PDB file of C-alpha atoms in Angstrom:
ATOM      1  CA  UNK W  26      42.891  71.041  16.300  1.00 59.00           C
ATOM      2  CA  UNK W  27      43.916  74.184  18.194  1.00 73.00           C
ATOM      3  CA  UNK W  28      42.445  77.363  16.765  1.00 73.00           C
ATOM      4  CA  UNK W  29      43.962  80.872  16.766  1.00 83.00           C
ATOM      5  CA  UNK W  30      47.429  79.747  17.856  1.00 91.00           C
ATOM      6  CA  UNK W  31      50.012  82.005  16.160  1.00 93.00           C
ATOM      7  CA  UNK W  32      52.109  80.731  13.300  1.00 95.00           C
ATOM      8  CA  UNK W  33      55.637  79.881  14.477  1.00 96.00           C
ATOM      9  CA  UNK W  34      58.654  80.274  12.197  1.00 97.00           C
ATOM     10  CA  UNK W  35      62.387  79.757  12.352  1.00 95.00           C
ATOM     11  CA  UNK W  36      64.405  82.720  11.076  1.00 96.00           C
ATOM     12  CA  UNK W  37      66.813  81.584   8.359  1.00 95.00           C
ATOM     13  CA  UNK W  38      68.981  83.040   5.648  1.00 96.00           C
ATOM     14  CA  UNK W  39      67.333  82.985   2.218  1.00 96.00           C
ATOM     15  CA  UNK W  40      70.494  81.929   0.347  1.00 92.00           C
ATOM     16  CA  UNK W  41      69.962  84.701  -2.185  1.00 95.00           C
ATOM     17  CA  UNK W  42      72.527  85.102  -4.932  1.00 94.00           C
ATOM     18  CA  UNK W  43      74.975  87.974  -4.659  1.00 95.00           C
ATOM     19  CA  UNK W  44      75.051  88.236  -0.881  1.00 97.00           C
ATOM     20  CA  UNK W  45      78.099  87.533   1.249  1.00 96.00           C
ATOM     21  CA  UNK W  46      78.069  84.245   3.120  1.00 96.00           C
ATOM     22  CA  UNK W  47      80.217  82.515   5.728  1.00 96.00           C
ATOM     23  CA  UNK W  48      81.515  78.974   5.713  1.00 93.00           C
ATOM     24  CA  UNK W  49      82.188  79.206   9.444  1.00 94.00           C
ATOM     25  CA  UNK W  50      83.968  81.335  12.013  1.00 96.00           C
ATOM     26  CA  UNK W  51      87.108  81.300  14.115  1.00 96.00           C
ATOM     27  CA  UNK W  52      87.427  81.794  17.887  1.00 95.00           C
ATOM     28  CA  UNK W  53      87.255  85.385  19.103  1.00 94.00           C
ATOM     29  CA  UNK W  54      87.034  87.161  22.451  1.00 91.00           C
ATOM     30  CA  UNK W  55      83.720  87.185  24.263  1.00 91.00           C
ATOM     31  CA  UNK W  56      82.138  83.982  22.915  1.00 91.00           C
ATOM     32  CA  UNK W  57      79.871  83.475  25.924  1.00 89.00           C
ATOM     33  CA  UNK W  58      77.225  81.849  23.745  1.00 90.00           C
ATOM     34  CA  UNK W  59      79.417  78.753  23.390  1.00 88.00           C
ATOM     35  CA  UNK W  60      79.236  78.068  27.117  1.00 85.00           C
ATOM     36  CA  UNK W  61      75.445  77.974  26.884  1.00 85.00           C
ATOM     37  CA  UNK W  62      75.408  75.277  24.210  1.00 83.00           C
ATOM     38  CA  UNK W  63      74.911  71.603  24.975  1.00 81.00           C
ATOM     39  CA  UNK W  64      78.278  70.303  26.331  1.00 85.00           C
ATOM     40  CA  UNK W  65      78.590  67.810  23.443  1.00 83.00           C
ATOM     41  CA  UNK W  66      78.058  70.554  20.839  1.00 85.00           C
ATOM     42  CA  UNK W  67      80.466  72.868  22.664  1.00 87.00           C
ATOM     43  CA  UNK W  68      83.191  70.201  22.745  1.00 90.00           C
ATOM     44  CA  UNK W  69      82.760  69.403  19.054  1.00 90.00           C
ATOM     45  CA  UNK W  70      83.344  73.070  18.253  1.00 91.00           C
ATOM     46  CA  UNK W  71      86.498  73.230  20.356  1.00 93.00           C
ATOM     47  CA  UNK W  72      87.793  69.978  18.815  1.00 95.00           C
ATOM     48  CA  UNK W  73      87.213  71.363  15.318  1.00 93.00           C
ATOM     49  CA  UNK W  74      89.259  74.475  16.029  1.00 95.00           C
ATOM     50  CA  UNK W  75      92.073  72.397  17.480  1.00 94.00           C
ATOM     51  CA  UNK W  76      92.285  70.356  14.281  1.00 95.00           C
ATOM     52  CA  UNK W  77      91.483  73.251  11.936  1.00 93.00           C
ATOM     53  CA  UNK W  78      93.024  76.514  13.177  1.00 92.00           C
ATOM     54  CA  UNK W  79      90.803  79.343  11.903  1.00 93.00           C
ATOM     55  CA  UNK W  80      91.343  83.128  11.899  1.00 93.00           C
ATOM     56  CA  UNK W  81      89.218  85.003  14.421  1.00 95.00           C
ATOM     57  CA  UNK W  82      85.764  86.084  13.351  1.00 96.00           C
ATOM     58  CA  UNK W  83      83.526  85.298  10.393  1.00 97.00           C
ATOM     59  CA  UNK W  84      85.181  83.189   7.687  1.00 96.00           C
ATOM     60  CA  UNK W  85      83.779  84.736   4.532  1.00 96.00           C
ATOM     61  CA  UNK W  86      83.260  82.995   1.239  1.00 93.00           C
ATOM     62  CA  UNK W  87      85.066  84.234  -1.852  1.00 91.00           C
ATOM     63  CA  UNK W  88      81.953  85.422  -3.694  1.00 89.00           C
ATOM     64  CA  UNK W  89      79.349  88.085  -3.085  1.00 91.00           C
ATOM     65  CA  UNK W  90      78.957  91.768  -3.802  1.00 94.00           C
ATOM     66  CA  UNK W  91      76.408  92.774  -1.137  1.00 96.00           C
ATOM     67  CA  UNK W  92      76.220  92.516   2.634  1.00 97.00           C
ATOM     68  CA  UNK W  93      73.052  90.784   3.883  1.00 98.00           C
ATOM     69  CA  UNK W  94      71.109  91.412   7.051  1.00 98.00           C
ATOM     70  CA  UNK W  95      71.032  87.647   7.652  1.00 98.00           C
ATOM     71  CA  UNK W  96      74.305  85.938   6.750  1.00 97.00           C
ATOM     72  CA  UNK W  97      74.436  82.181   6.242  1.00 95.00           C
ATOM     73  CA  UNK W  98      76.909  80.250   8.412  1.00 95.00           C
ATOM     74  CA  UNK W  99      77.950  76.927   6.928  1.00 92.00           C
ATOM     75  CA  UNK W 100      79.415  75.482  10.117  1.00 90.00           C
ATOM     76  CA  UNK W 101      76.822  75.982  12.865  1.00 89.00           C
ATOM     77  CA  UNK W 102      75.944  76.709  15.525  1.00 90.00           C
ATOM     78  CA  UNK W 103      74.975  79.494  15.082  1.00 92.00           C
ATOM     79  CA  UNK W 104      73.201  78.967  11.779  1.00 92.00           C
ATOM     80  CA  UNK W 105      73.380  82.640  10.820  1.00 96.00           C
ATOM     81  CA  UNK W 106      74.781  86.019  11.782  1.00 97.00           C
ATOM     82  CA  UNK W 107      72.547  89.084  12.063  1.00 98.00           C
ATOM     83  CA  UNK W 108      73.262  92.692  11.141  1.00 98.00           C
ATOM     84  CA  UNK W 109      73.092  95.554  13.613  1.00 97.00           C
ATOM     85  CA  UNK W 110      69.987  96.773  11.771  1.00 97.00           C
ATOM     86  CA  UNK W 111      68.097  93.615  12.717  1.00 98.00           C
ATOM     87  CA  UNK W 112      69.339  93.824  16.299  1.00 98.00           C
ATOM     88  CA  UNK W 113      68.091  97.411  16.598  1.00 98.00           C
ATOM     89  CA  UNK W 114      64.735  96.610  15.003  1.00 98.00           C
ATOM     90  CA  UNK W 115      64.130  93.682  17.358  1.00 98.00           C
ATOM     91  CA  UNK W 116      65.211  95.590  20.462  1.00 97.00           C
ATOM     92  CA  UNK W 117      62.951  98.505  19.477  1.00 97.00           C
ATOM     93  CA  UNK W 118      60.188  95.914  18.990  1.00 97.00           C
ATOM     94  CA  UNK W 119      60.619  94.872  22.615  1.00 96.00           C
ATOM     95  CA  UNK W 120      62.476  91.579  22.146  1.00 96.00           C
ATOM     96  CA  UNK W 121      64.594  90.515  25.118  1.00 94.00           C
ATOM     97  CA  UNK W 122      67.602  88.399  24.152  1.00 95.00           C
ATOM     98  CA  UNK W 123      69.594  85.978  26.224  1.00 93.00           C
ATOM     99  CA  UNK W 124      72.694  87.268  24.494  1.00 94.00           C
ATOM    100  CA  UNK W 125      73.812  89.659  21.734  1.00 96.00           C
ATOM    101  CA  UNK W 126      77.448  89.002  20.846  1.00 96.00           C
ATOM    102  CA  UNK W 127      79.288  91.165  18.288  1.00 97.00           C
ATOM    103  CA  UNK W 128      81.368  89.001  15.959  1.00 97.00           C
ATOM    104  CA  UNK W 129      84.192  90.497  13.873  1.00 97.00           C
ATOM    105  CA  UNK W 130      84.684  89.871  10.179  1.00 96.00           C
ATOM    106  CA  UNK W 131      87.628  87.770   9.096  1.00 95.00           C
ATOM    107  CA  UNK W 132      89.617  88.455   5.896  1.00 93.00           C
ATOM    108  CA  UNK W 133      87.389  89.763   3.074  1.00 93.00           C
ATOM    109  CA  UNK W 134      88.333  87.767  -0.021  1.00 88.00           C
ATOM    110  CA  UNK W 135      85.757  89.229  -2.413  1.00 90.00           C
ATOM    111  CA  UNK W 136      87.143  92.342  -4.138  1.00 89.00           C
ATOM    112  CA  UNK W 137      83.606  93.664  -4.646  1.00 92.00           C
ATOM    113  CA  UNK W 138      82.803  93.415  -0.946  1.00 93.00           C
ATOM    114  CA  UNK W 139      85.943  95.281   0.061  1.00 92.00           C
ATOM    115  CA  UNK W 140      84.565  98.438  -1.568  1.00 91.00           C
ATOM    116  CA  UNK W 141      81.218  98.213   0.247  1.00 93.00           C
ATOM    117  CA  UNK W 142      80.967  99.321   3.914  1.00 94.00           C
ATOM    118  CA  UNK W 143      80.092  96.299   6.028  1.00 96.00           C
ATOM    119  CA  UNK W 144      77.496  96.316   8.800  1.00 97.00           C
ATOM    120  CA  UNK W 145      78.355  95.043  12.237  1.00 98.00           C
ATOM    121  CA  UNK W 146      77.272  91.424  12.707  1.00 98.00           C
ATOM    122  CA  UNK W 147      76.118  89.624  15.821  1.00 97.00           C
ATOM    123  CA  UNK W 148      75.378  86.201  17.224  1.00 96.00           C
ATOM    124  CA  UNK W 149      71.850  86.341  18.611  1.00 96.00           C
ATOM    125  CA  UNK W 150      70.632  84.101  21.428  1.00 94.00           C
ATOM    126  CA  UNK W 151      66.941  84.037  22.154  1.00 94.00           C
ATOM    127  CA  UNK W 152      65.510  83.175  25.535  1.00 94.00           C
ATOM    128  CA  UNK W 153      63.856  79.749  25.892  1.00 93.00           C
ATOM    129  CA  UNK W 154      60.209  80.121  24.983  1.00 95.00           C
ATOM    130  CA  UNK W 155      58.772  76.787  23.853  1.00 96.00           C
ATOM    131  CA  UNK W 156      59.436  73.061  24.188  1.00 94.00           C
ATOM    132  CA  UNK W 157      59.417  70.196  21.721  1.00 93.00           C
ATOM    133  CA  UNK W 158      56.798  67.507  22.200  1.00 93.00           C
ATOM    134  CA  UNK W 159      58.995  64.462  21.646  1.00 90.00           C
ATOM    135  CA  UNK W 160      56.088  62.011  21.651  1.00 90.00           C
ATOM    136  CA  UNK W 161      54.264  63.952  18.933  1.00 90.00           C
ATOM    137  CA  UNK W 162      57.561  64.156  17.028  1.00 87.00           C
ATOM    138  CA  UNK W 163      57.977  60.379  17.085  1.00 87.00           C
ATOM    139  CA  UNK W 164      61.182  60.538  19.146  1.00 87.00           C
ATOM    140  CA  UNK W 165      61.620  57.922  21.863  1.00 87.00           C
ATOM    141  CA  UNK W 166      63.190  58.670  25.234  1.00 85.00           C
ATOM    142  CA  UNK W 167      65.948  56.653  26.907  1.00 88.00           C
ATOM    143  CA  UNK W 168      65.966  55.408  30.495  1.00 85.00           C
ATOM    144  CA  UNK W 169      67.360  58.755  31.671  1.00 82.00           C
ATOM    145  CA  UNK W 170      64.551  60.704  30.062  1.00 80.00           C
ATOM    146  CA  UNK W 171      66.733  62.010  27.235  1.00 81.00           C
ATOM    147  CA  UNK W 172      65.552  62.003  23.597  1.00 85.00           C
ATOM    148  CA  UNK W 173      67.104  59.331  21.380  1.00 83.00           C
ATOM    149  CA  UNK W 174      67.668  61.460  18.292  1.00 77.00           C
ATOM    150  CA  UNK W 175      68.236  59.495  15.077  1.00 76.00           C
ATOM    151  CA  UNK W 176      71.754  59.799  13.681  1.00 75.00           C
ATOM    152  CA  UNK W 177      72.118  61.136  10.167  1.00 73.00           C
ATOM    153  CA  UNK W 178      68.390  61.716   9.735  1.00 74.00           C
ATOM    154  CA  UNK W 179      66.315  64.851   9.588  1.00 74.00           C
ATOM    155  CA  UNK W 180      63.699  65.141  12.312  1.00 75.00           C
ATOM    156  CA  UNK W 181      60.379  66.929  11.869  1.00 83.00           C
ATOM    157  CA  UNK W 182      59.743  68.243  15.353  1.00 88.00           C
ATOM    158  CA  UNK W 183      56.383  69.274  16.751  1.00 93.00           C
ATOM    159  CA  UNK W 184      56.356  72.106  19.247  1.00 95.00           C
ATOM    160  CA  UNK W 185      54.177  71.942  22.349  1.00 96.00           C
ATOM    161  CA  UNK W 186      51.813  74.948  22.251  1.00 96.00           C
ATOM    162  CA  UNK W 187      51.123  74.741  25.984  1.00 95.00           C
ATOM    163  CA  UNK W 188      54.768  75.626  26.705  1.00 96.00           C
ATOM    164  CA  UNK W 189      54.911  78.822  24.616  1.00 97.00           C
ATOM    165  CA  UNK W 190      55.998  81.798  26.720  1.00 96.00           C
ATOM    166  CA  UNK W 191      54.100  84.318  24.623  1.00 96.00           C
ATOM    167  CA  UNK W 192      57.317  85.955  23.393  1.00 97.00           C
ATOM    168  CA  UNK W 193      57.724  87.022  19.769  1.00 97.00           C
ATOM    169  CA  UNK W 194      61.316  85.741  19.485  1.00 97.00           C
ATOM    170  CA  UNK W 195      62.426  82.651  21.398  1.00 96.00           C
ATOM    171  CA  UNK W 196      64.188  79.291  21.165  1.00 94.00           C
ATOM    172  CA  UNK W 197      63.420  75.704  22.078  1.00 91.00           C
ATOM    173  CA  UNK W 198      64.162  74.914  25.694  1.00 88.00           C
ATOM    174  CA  UNK W 199      64.809  71.175  25.221  1.00 87.00           C
ATOM    175  CA  UNK W 200      66.619  70.681  21.911  1.00 77.00           C
ATOM    176  CA  UNK W 201      70.129  69.235  22.451  1.00 69.00           C
ATOM    177  CA  UNK W 202      71.422  69.680  18.884  1.00 65.00           C
ATOM    178  CA  UNK W 203      72.706  73.210  19.101  1.00 62.00           C
ATOM    179  CA  UNK W 204      69.630  75.004  20.362  1.00 64.00           C
ATOM    180  CA  UNK W 205      70.445  78.376  18.772  1.00 71.00           C
ATOM    181  CA  UNK W 206      67.709  78.554  16.134  1.00 87.00           C
ATOM    182  CA  UNK W 207      65.696  81.747  16.462  1.00 94.00           C
ATOM    183  CA  UNK W 208      61.963  81.082  16.424  1.00 96.00           C
ATOM    184  CA  UNK W 209      59.426  83.836  16.014  1.00 97.00           C
ATOM    185  CA  UNK W 210      55.791  84.717  15.485  1.00 97.00           C
ATOM    186  CA  UNK W 211      54.045  86.199  12.458  1.00 96.00           C
ATOM    187  CA  UNK W 212      54.498  89.642  14.038  1.00 97.00           C
ATOM    188  CA  UNK W 213      58.263  89.444  13.543  1.00 98.00           C
ATOM    189  CA  UNK W 214      57.834  88.247   9.964  1.00 98.00           C
ATOM    190  CA  UNK W 215      55.701  91.302   9.275  1.00 98.00           C
ATOM    191  CA  UNK W 216      58.309  93.513  10.970  1.00 98.00           C
ATOM    192  CA  UNK W 217      60.987  92.093   8.665  1.00 98.00           C
ATOM    193  CA  UNK W 218      58.889  92.808   5.592  1.00 97.00           C
ATOM    194  CA  UNK W 219      58.118  96.336   6.746  1.00 98.00           C
ATOM    195  CA  UNK W 220      61.769  97.100   7.543  1.00 98.00           C
ATOM    196  CA  UNK W 221      63.133  95.443   4.414  1.00 98.00           C
ATOM    197  CA  UNK W 222      65.487  92.923   5.978  1.00 98.00           C
ATOM    198  CA  UNK W 223      67.628  91.337   3.284  1.00 98.00           C
ATOM    199  CA  UNK W 224      68.373  87.657   2.678  1.00 98.00           C
ATOM    200  CA  UNK W 225      65.896  86.498   5.308  1.00 98.00           C
ATOM    201  CA  UNK W 226      63.531  83.543   5.169  1.00 97.00           C
ATOM    202  CA  UNK W 227      60.851  82.367   7.587  1.00 97.00           C
ATOM    203  CA  UNK W 228      60.292  78.610   7.742  1.00 95.00           C
ATOM    204  CA  UNK W 229      56.967  77.514   9.240  1.00 95.00           C
ATOM    205  CA  UNK W 230      57.329  75.128  12.189  1.00 94.00           C
ATOM    206  CA  UNK W 231      55.011  72.316  13.210  1.00 94.00           C
ATOM    207  CA  UNK W 232      52.990  72.821  16.372  1.00 95.00           C
ATOM    208  CA  UNK W 233      51.166  69.931  18.013  1.00 93.00           C
ATOM    209  CA  UNK W 234      47.445  70.159  17.380  1.00 89.00           C
ATOM    210  CA  UNK W 235      47.719  73.073  14.957  1.00 88.00           C
ATOM    211  CA  UNK W 236      46.868  72.631  11.290  1.00 79.00           C
ATOM    212  CA  UNK W 237      49.965  73.890   9.411  1.00 74.00           C
ATOM    213  CA  UNK W 238      47.890  74.534   6.292  1.00 71.00           C
ATOM    214  CA  UNK W 239      45.307  76.721   8.007  1.00 68.00           C
TER     215      UNK W 239
END
């Protein structure tokens, strides 16, 4: 087992009651992050909008009385939207992003939310900073060297510690299903606690050779 390797987390929404949430988003100007997705994922998004025309920006749910710092997105990628407070905290912390894209709010259906000033929200793209070890994850490769991901099944991936860039916020460099999850170290988790980020959760990730219960 590898000793002293930092704990790695994915940054998620905490699904806390009372916070605004999004069931998706509609096309808006400046969506450069879409072009950086896997071509298959990008095309699925464009096909969805063609079949289901959606107003520009975040499609908000009908409930909620508070604005969260991390807003759930029910039709990823991305899996969440992040408030300007989080963006500022991470930039001040020295995080370098691949992209920070402001995303407008769509119609606000909740009467309670209309009376509460909303923060600006963003789509955050981390720079690649670690790779998945497909062999350790039990995922076979095809003849072209591409992972044969099981359809309709959850996959417990194991990250390769030797590929970590040393960054505090990063993403997987070789994950074809979206690839927009923000991964981070314990340092960012502690930053979130100190700054009081709302509706945020940190899900521990498996790392090859590292005891997850240590």
